[in-house]
Amino acid sequence: MASSEPRPQQENQGQQDQRPRPNPQQPHQPQQPQQHQQQQRPRIDPELLTKMAWKIYLAEVSEEGVALIGDNDAKELSRRCFRLAEIFAEEQMRRR
């Protein structure tokens, strides 16, 4: 009976291994629409983007507190703020 217990585990492992594996052709298909989508992105005014990102950054720093944000966290936060501002501006342009 001890030998019958590992079999279901092995069968389950085989099923688990099969689930996360994508089809080798699938990674190429999603990349093509992303490239196509990036080409269609509207041009965002850099000054507007900077102002929006700065406002987001100030709000985050005010909420967390300057003393609690280290240099590396501040760099990551600034990147995220610019990305958030970019996403917002793109959506705003789509809705106009």
Coordinates of C-alpha atoms in Angstrom, one line a residue:
M1 CA 0.0 0.0 0.0
A2 CA 2.9 2.3 0.6
S3 CA 3.8 2.0 -3.1
S4 CA 0.3 3.0 -4.2
E5 CA 0.5 6.3 -2.3
P6 CA 3.3 7.9 -4.4
R7 CA 1.4 7.1 -7.7
P8 CA -1.4 9.7 -7.1
Q9 CA 1.3 12.2 -6.1
Q10 CA 3.2 11.5 -9.3
E11 CA 0.0 11.8 -11.4
N12 CA -0.8 15.1 -9.6
Q13 CA 2.7 16.3 -10.2
G14 CA 2.4 15.5 -13.9
Q15 CA -0.8 17.5 -14.0
Q16 CA 0.7 20.4 -12.1
D17 CA 3.7 20.4 -14.4
Q18 CA 1.4 20.5 -17.5
R19 CA -0.7 23.4 -16.3
P20 CA 1.8 26.2 -16.1
R21 CA 3.7 25.2 -19.2
P22 CA 2.7 27.5 -22.1
N23 CA 2.7 26.4 -25.6
P24 CA 6.1 27.3 -27.1
Q25 CA 4.3 29.3 -29.9
Q26 CA 2.1 31.2 -27.4
P27 CA 4.8 33.6 -26.1
H28 CA 5.3 35.0 -29.6
Q29 CA 1.6 35.7 -30.2
P30 CA 1.1 38.1 -27.2
Q31 CA 4.3 40.0 -28.0
Q32 CA 3.1 41.0 -31.5
P33 CA 0.0 42.8 -30.2
Q34 CA 2.1 44.5 -27.5
Q35 CA 4.5 45.8 -30.2
H36 CA 1.6 46.9 -32.3
Q37 CA 0.0 48.6 -29.3
Q38 CA 3.2 50.4 -28.4
Q39 CA 3.4 51.8 -31.9
Q40 CA -0.1 53.3 -31.6
R41 CA 0.5 55.0 -28.3
P42 CA -0.3 58.7 -28.5
R43 CA 2.6 61.1 -27.7
I44 CA 2.2 62.5 -24.2
D45 CA 3.5 66.0 -23.4
P46 CA 6.6 65.5 -21.3
E47 CA 5.9 68.6 -19.2
L48 CA 2.4 67.4 -18.4
L49 CA 3.6 63.9 -17.6
T50 CA 6.2 65.4 -15.2
K51 CA 3.7 67.6 -13.4
M52 CA 1.3 64.7 -13.0
A53 CA 4.1 62.4 -11.7
W54 CA 5.3 65.0 -9.3
K55 CA 1.8 65.4 -7.8
I56 CA 1.5 61.6 -7.4
Y57 CA 5.0 61.5 -5.8
L58 CA 4.2 64.3 -3.4
A59 CA 1.0 62.6 -2.3
E60 CA 2.8 59.3 -1.7
V61 CA 5.7 61.0 0.2
S62 CA 3.2 63.0 2.3
E63 CA 1.3 59.8 3.1
E64 CA 4.4 57.7 4.0
G65 CA 6.6 60.4 5.4
V66 CA 10.0 61.5 4.2
A67 CA 11.9 59.8 7.0
L68 CA 10.4 56.4 6.1
I69 CA 11.4 56.5 2.4
G70 CA 15.0 55.4 1.7
D71 CA 16.9 56.3 -1.5
N72 CA 16.1 53.0 -3.3
D73 CA 12.4 53.3 -2.3
A74 CA 12.3 56.9 -3.6
K75 CA 13.8 55.8 -6.9
E76 CA 11.3 53.0 -7.3
L77 CA 8.4 55.3 -6.2
S78 CA 9.4 57.9 -8.8
R79 CA 9.4 55.3 -11.6
R80 CA 6.0 54.1 -10.5
C81 CA 4.6 57.7 -10.4
F82 CA 5.8 58.3 -13.9
R83 CA 4.2 55.1 -15.1
L84 CA 0.9 55.9 -13.3
A85 CA 0.9 59.4 -14.8
E86 CA 1.5 57.9 -18.3
I87 CA -1.3 55.3 -17.9
F88 CA -3.7 58.1 -16.7
A89 CA -2.8 60.4 -19.6
E90 CA -3.2 57.6 -22.2
E91 CA -6.7 56.8 -20.8
Q92 CA -7.6 60.4 -20.7
M93 CA -6.7 60.8 -24.4
R94 CA -8.8 57.8 -25.3
R95 CA -11.8 59.2 -23.6
R96 CA -11.7 62.6 -25.3

